[in-house]
């Protein structure tokens, strides 16, 4: 009984430590949201683009954290776990696509958005750059963004709920609603500056995790051979 009571006490202490860490994490995001709100009070460009003054390091990690988010942390490892090393093609495609995006498309887009009437959004850019007098391109591109980014945002909220359920043993719907509330809060009040800083903060955590987890996994799985064994098992997850 003493041993069981001690184990239960340790489990409760561990749970409280986890809850405190989660609370601190979300509190940091809220504080960043308020900071962004205080900074982005000048005009629409300040709110939507951070005044076009965000540095390369924050931009890079923010873009990486936004692009990869839940599918990189949860979806891709699950794919690798179920299929083995054949899933490496996803990483290769992602790397090539990101390289082309950031070193070919992004620099030109950065310059031409200012030349095209200081466009703030992609629909505005298409309208101004291509002289879309009837707003056809603006409407179509706007609809594409709304539809597909709604689905993508939904998947991010679902990942948050799944993370709370699997990692912390909390209710899935509670985790989903909490994550959605925090993200909407700092995005709505802080604008792009708050989003970039929070993404940078979370991107650092993701980067550390993605470096450490494979090392720990290799140490516990006794080498690369286990990955081939997992692929042969044809596991369903």
Protein backbone atom coordinates (compact mmCIF):
# COMPACT_ATOMS: atom_id res chain seq x y z
CA UNK A 1 0.00 0.00 0.00
CA UNK A 2 2.84 2.37 0.80
CA UNK A 3 4.45 1.72 -2.57
CA UNK A 4 1.16 2.22 -4.41
CA UNK A 5 0.46 5.42 -2.48
CA UNK A 6 3.91 6.76 -3.25
CA UNK A 7 3.51 5.97 -6.94
CA UNK A 8 0.10 7.66 -7.00
CA UNK A 9 1.53 10.73 -5.28
CA UNK A 10 4.37 10.92 -7.79
CA UNK A 11 1.88 10.62 -10.67
CA UNK A 12 -0.24 13.46 -9.25
CA UNK A 13 2.87 15.62 -8.83
CA UNK A 14 3.91 14.86 -12.41
CA UNK A 15 0.43 15.79 -13.67
CA UNK A 16 0.49 19.09 -11.82
CA UNK A 17 3.92 19.87 -13.20
CA UNK A 18 2.59 19.18 -16.69
CA UNK A 19 -0.45 21.40 -16.17
CA UNK A 20 1.72 24.22 -14.83
CA UNK A 21 4.03 23.98 -17.85
CA UNK A 22 1.04 24.09 -20.21
CA UNK A 23 -0.38 27.11 -18.37
CA UNK A 24 2.95 28.95 -18.54
CA UNK A 25 3.27 28.12 -22.23
CA UNK A 26 -0.16 29.52 -23.07
CA UNK A 27 0.42 32.53 -20.82
CA UNK A 28 3.54 33.37 -22.84
CA UNK A 29 1.47 33.22 -26.04
CA UNK A 30 -1.14 35.57 -24.55
CA UNK A 31 1.54 38.03 -23.42
CA UNK A 32 3.02 38.00 -26.92
CA UNK A 33 -0.46 38.73 -28.28
CA UNK A 34 -0.74 41.80 -26.06
CA UNK A 35 2.74 42.90 -27.12
CA UNK A 36 1.77 42.64 -30.77
CA UNK A 37 -1.41 44.61 -30.05
CA UNK A 38 0.61 47.44 -28.49
CA UNK A 39 3.04 47.52 -31.42
CA UNK A 40 0.57 47.20 -34.30
CA UNK A 41 -1.50 50.31 -33.62
CA UNK A 42 -0.30 52.49 -36.50
CA UNK A 43 -2.12 51.30 -39.62
CA UNK A 44 -3.35 48.25 -41.49
CA UNK A 45 0.11 47.46 -42.85
CA UNK A 46 1.51 47.35 -39.30
CA UNK A 47 -1.23 44.94 -38.25
CA UNK A 48 -1.18 42.69 -41.34
CA UNK A 49 2.55 42.69 -42.18
CA UNK A 50 4.32 43.83 -39.02
CA UNK A 51 5.38 46.97 -40.85
CA UNK A 52 7.45 44.83 -43.26
CA UNK A 53 10.24 45.04 -40.69
CA UNK A 54 10.41 41.53 -39.22
CA UNK A 55 13.93 40.09 -39.44
CA UNK A 56 15.06 36.97 -41.31
CA UNK A 57 15.43 34.70 -38.26
CA UNK A 58 11.93 35.31 -36.93
CA UNK A 59 10.53 35.12 -40.46
CA UNK A 60 12.28 31.82 -41.19
CA UNK A 61 11.26 30.04 -37.99
CA UNK A 62 7.77 31.54 -38.16
CA UNK A 63 7.29 30.27 -41.71
CA UNK A 64 8.70 26.87 -40.78
CA UNK A 65 6.51 26.51 -37.71
CA UNK A 66 3.42 27.61 -39.67
CA UNK A 67 4.11 25.34 -42.64
CA UNK A 68 4.99 22.24 -40.65
CA UNK A 69 3.02 22.56 -37.40
CA UNK A 70 0.88 19.56 -36.48
CA UNK A 71 1.49 17.43 -39.55
CA UNK A 72 5.27 17.64 -39.14
CA UNK A 73 5.24 16.88 -35.42
CA UNK A 74 2.49 14.23 -35.42
CA UNK A 75 1.52 13.28 -38.98
CA UNK A 76 4.94 12.77 -40.56
CA UNK A 77 6.35 10.68 -37.66
CA UNK A 78 3.21 8.55 -37.85
CA UNK A 79 3.74 8.04 -41.57
CA UNK A 80 7.38 7.09 -41.05
CA UNK A 81 6.41 4.76 -38.20
CA UNK A 82 3.86 2.93 -40.34
CA UNK A 83 5.79 2.77 -43.64
CA UNK A 84 9.45 2.93 -42.63
CA UNK A 85 12.15 4.72 -44.62
CA UNK A 86 10.00 4.86 -47.77
CA UNK A 87 8.36 7.92 -46.20
CA UNK A 88 11.61 9.84 -46.67
CA UNK A 89 10.33 11.06 -50.05
CA UNK A 90 8.02 13.41 -48.12
CA UNK A 91 11.02 15.09 -46.51
CA UNK A 92 12.84 15.37 -49.85
CA UNK A 93 9.83 16.95 -51.53
CA UNK A 94 9.32 19.34 -48.63
CA UNK A 95 12.96 20.44 -48.70
CA UNK A 96 12.97 21.11 -52.45
CA UNK A 97 9.63 22.89 -52.33
CA UNK A 98 10.69 25.07 -49.40
CA UNK A 99 13.96 25.97 -51.12
CA UNK A 100 12.21 27.06 -54.33
CA UNK A 101 9.59 28.96 -52.36
CA UNK A 102 11.97 30.90 -50.13
CA UNK A 103 14.82 31.55 -52.56
CA UNK A 104 13.00 31.92 -55.89
CA UNK A 105 9.40 32.99 -55.26
CA UNK A 106 9.57 34.89 -51.96
CA UNK A 107 12.24 37.51 -52.83
CA UNK A 108 10.46 38.58 -56.02
CA UNK A 109 7.08 38.56 -54.28
CA UNK A 110 8.51 40.73 -51.49
CA UNK A 111 9.64 43.36 -54.01
CA UNK A 112 6.62 43.30 -56.29
CA UNK A 113 4.03 43.52 -53.51
CA UNK A 114 5.37 46.99 -52.76
CA UNK A 115 5.54 47.94 -56.43
CA UNK A 116 1.99 46.67 -56.99
CA UNK A 117 0.32 49.39 -54.94
CA UNK A 118 1.90 48.25 -51.66
CA UNK A 119 -0.35 45.17 -51.71
CA UNK A 120 -1.00 43.65 -48.30
CA UNK A 121 -2.64 40.38 -49.34
CA UNK A 122 -2.10 38.01 -52.27
CA UNK A 123 -5.53 38.81 -53.78
CA UNK A 124 -4.59 42.52 -53.70
CA UNK A 125 -1.25 41.69 -55.33
CA UNK A 126 -2.86 39.74 -58.17
CA UNK A 127 -5.39 42.51 -58.74
CA UNK A 128 -2.81 45.30 -58.85
CA UNK A 129 0.02 43.43 -60.57
CA UNK A 130 -2.13 41.96 -63.36
CA UNK A 131 -4.49 44.94 -63.67
CA UNK A 132 -7.52 42.87 -62.71
CA UNK A 133 -10.18 45.52 -63.25
CA UNK A 134 -13.09 43.10 -62.83
CA UNK A 135 -11.69 41.60 -59.60
CA UNK A 136 -11.92 38.09 -61.05
CA UNK A 137 -8.44 37.03 -59.91
CA UNK A 138 -8.94 38.74 -56.57
CA UNK A 139 -12.17 36.87 -55.88
CA UNK A 140 -10.89 33.49 -57.07
CA UNK A 141 -7.62 33.71 -55.11
CA UNK A 142 -9.52 34.93 -52.05
CA UNK A 143 -11.91 31.96 -52.23
CA UNK A 144 -9.00 29.53 -52.63
CA UNK A 145 -7.32 30.98 -49.54
CA UNK A 146 -10.52 30.89 -47.48
CA UNK A 147 -11.41 27.30 -48.42
CA UNK A 148 -8.03 25.64 -48.14
CA UNK A 149 -6.67 27.62 -45.21
CA UNK A 150 -9.89 26.92 -43.31
CA UNK A 151 -9.21 23.21 -43.77
CA UNK A 152 -5.55 23.66 -42.84
CA UNK A 153 -6.41 25.68 -39.73
CA UNK A 154 -8.95 23.04 -38.77
CA UNK A 155 -6.28 20.34 -39.03
CA UNK A 156 -4.03 22.40 -36.74
CA UNK A 157 -6.74 22.68 -34.10
CA UNK A 158 -7.42 18.94 -34.39
CA UNK A 159 -3.70 18.25 -33.88
CA UNK A 160 -3.79 20.37 -30.74
CA UNK A 161 -6.75 18.42 -29.40
CA UNK A 162 -5.08 15.11 -30.23
CA UNK A 163 -1.89 16.24 -28.51
CA UNK A 164 -3.76 17.11 -25.32
CA UNK A 165 -5.54 13.76 -25.43
CA UNK A 166 -2.56 11.51 -26.17
CA UNK A 167 0.27 13.30 -24.34
CA UNK A 168 -1.51 14.75 -21.32
CA UNK A 169 -4.55 12.48 -20.93
CA UNK A 170 -6.95 15.43 -21.17
CA UNK A 171 -10.25 15.61 -23.01
CA UNK A 172 -9.85 16.00 -26.78
CA UNK A 173 -12.58 18.63 -27.13
CA UNK A 174 -11.17 20.64 -24.22
CA UNK A 175 -7.74 20.67 -25.86
CA UNK A 176 -9.17 21.61 -29.25
CA UNK A 177 -11.22 24.51 -27.86
CA UNK A 178 -8.35 25.77 -25.69
CA UNK A 179 -5.86 25.72 -28.58
CA UNK A 180 -8.35 27.43 -30.90
CA UNK A 181 -9.11 30.13 -28.33
CA UNK A 182 -5.45 30.94 -27.66
CA UNK A 183 -4.52 31.04 -31.36
CA UNK A 184 -7.51 33.19 -32.31
CA UNK A 185 -6.82 35.52 -29.37
CA UNK A 186 -3.23 36.40 -30.17
CA UNK A 187 -3.87 36.46 -33.92
CA UNK A 188 -6.87 38.78 -33.65
CA UNK A 189 -5.33 41.20 -31.18
CA UNK A 190 -1.64 41.09 -32.11
CA UNK A 191 -1.81 40.71 -35.87
CA UNK A 192 1.07 39.39 -37.94
CA UNK A 193 3.74 40.57 -35.50
CA UNK A 194 2.24 38.51 -32.67
CA UNK A 195 1.80 35.53 -35.00
CA UNK A 196 5.43 35.74 -36.12
CA UNK A 197 6.83 36.01 -32.59
CA UNK A 198 4.67 33.18 -31.24
CA UNK A 199 5.62 31.04 -34.24
CA UNK A 200 9.28 31.83 -33.59
CA UNK A 201 8.88 30.80 -29.95
CA UNK A 202 7.09 27.59 -30.90
CA UNK A 203 9.48 26.99 -33.79
CA UNK A 204 12.43 26.96 -31.40
CA UNK A 205 10.65 24.32 -29.31
CA UNK A 206 9.83 22.29 -32.43
CA UNK A 207 13.42 22.54 -33.67
CA UNK A 208 14.84 21.31 -30.36
CA UNK A 209 12.30 18.47 -30.28
CA UNK A 210 13.02 17.41 -33.88
CA UNK A 211 16.74 17.28 -33.13
CA UNK A 212 16.45 15.45 -29.81
CA UNK A 213 13.66 12.95 -30.55
CA UNK A 214 15.49 11.10 -33.39
CA UNK A 215 18.61 10.85 -31.23
CA UNK A 216 16.67 9.40 -28.32
CA UNK A 217 14.71 7.12 -30.68
CA UNK A 218 17.88 5.75 -32.25
CA UNK A 219 19.33 5.08 -28.81
CA UNK A 220 16.22 3.15 -27.76
CA UNK A 221 15.60 1.33 -31.06
CA UNK A 222 19.15 0.01 -31.38
CA UNK A 223 19.98 1.42 -34.80
CA UNK A 224 18.54 1.89 -38.30
CA UNK A 225 17.61 -1.76 -38.73
CA UNK A 226 14.54 -1.30 -36.57
CA UNK A 227 13.04 1.11 -39.12
CA UNK A 228 13.12 -1.62 -41.76
CA UNK A 229 11.57 -4.06 -39.29
CA UNK A 230 8.73 -1.64 -38.59
CA UNK A 231 8.04 -1.25 -42.32
CA UNK A 232 7.84 -5.05 -42.67
CA UNK A 233 5.26 -5.27 -39.88
CA UNK A 234 2.76 -3.18 -41.92
CA UNK A 235 1.40 -1.59 -38.76
CA UNK A 236 -1.89 0.28 -38.73
CA UNK A 237 -1.89 3.46 -36.66
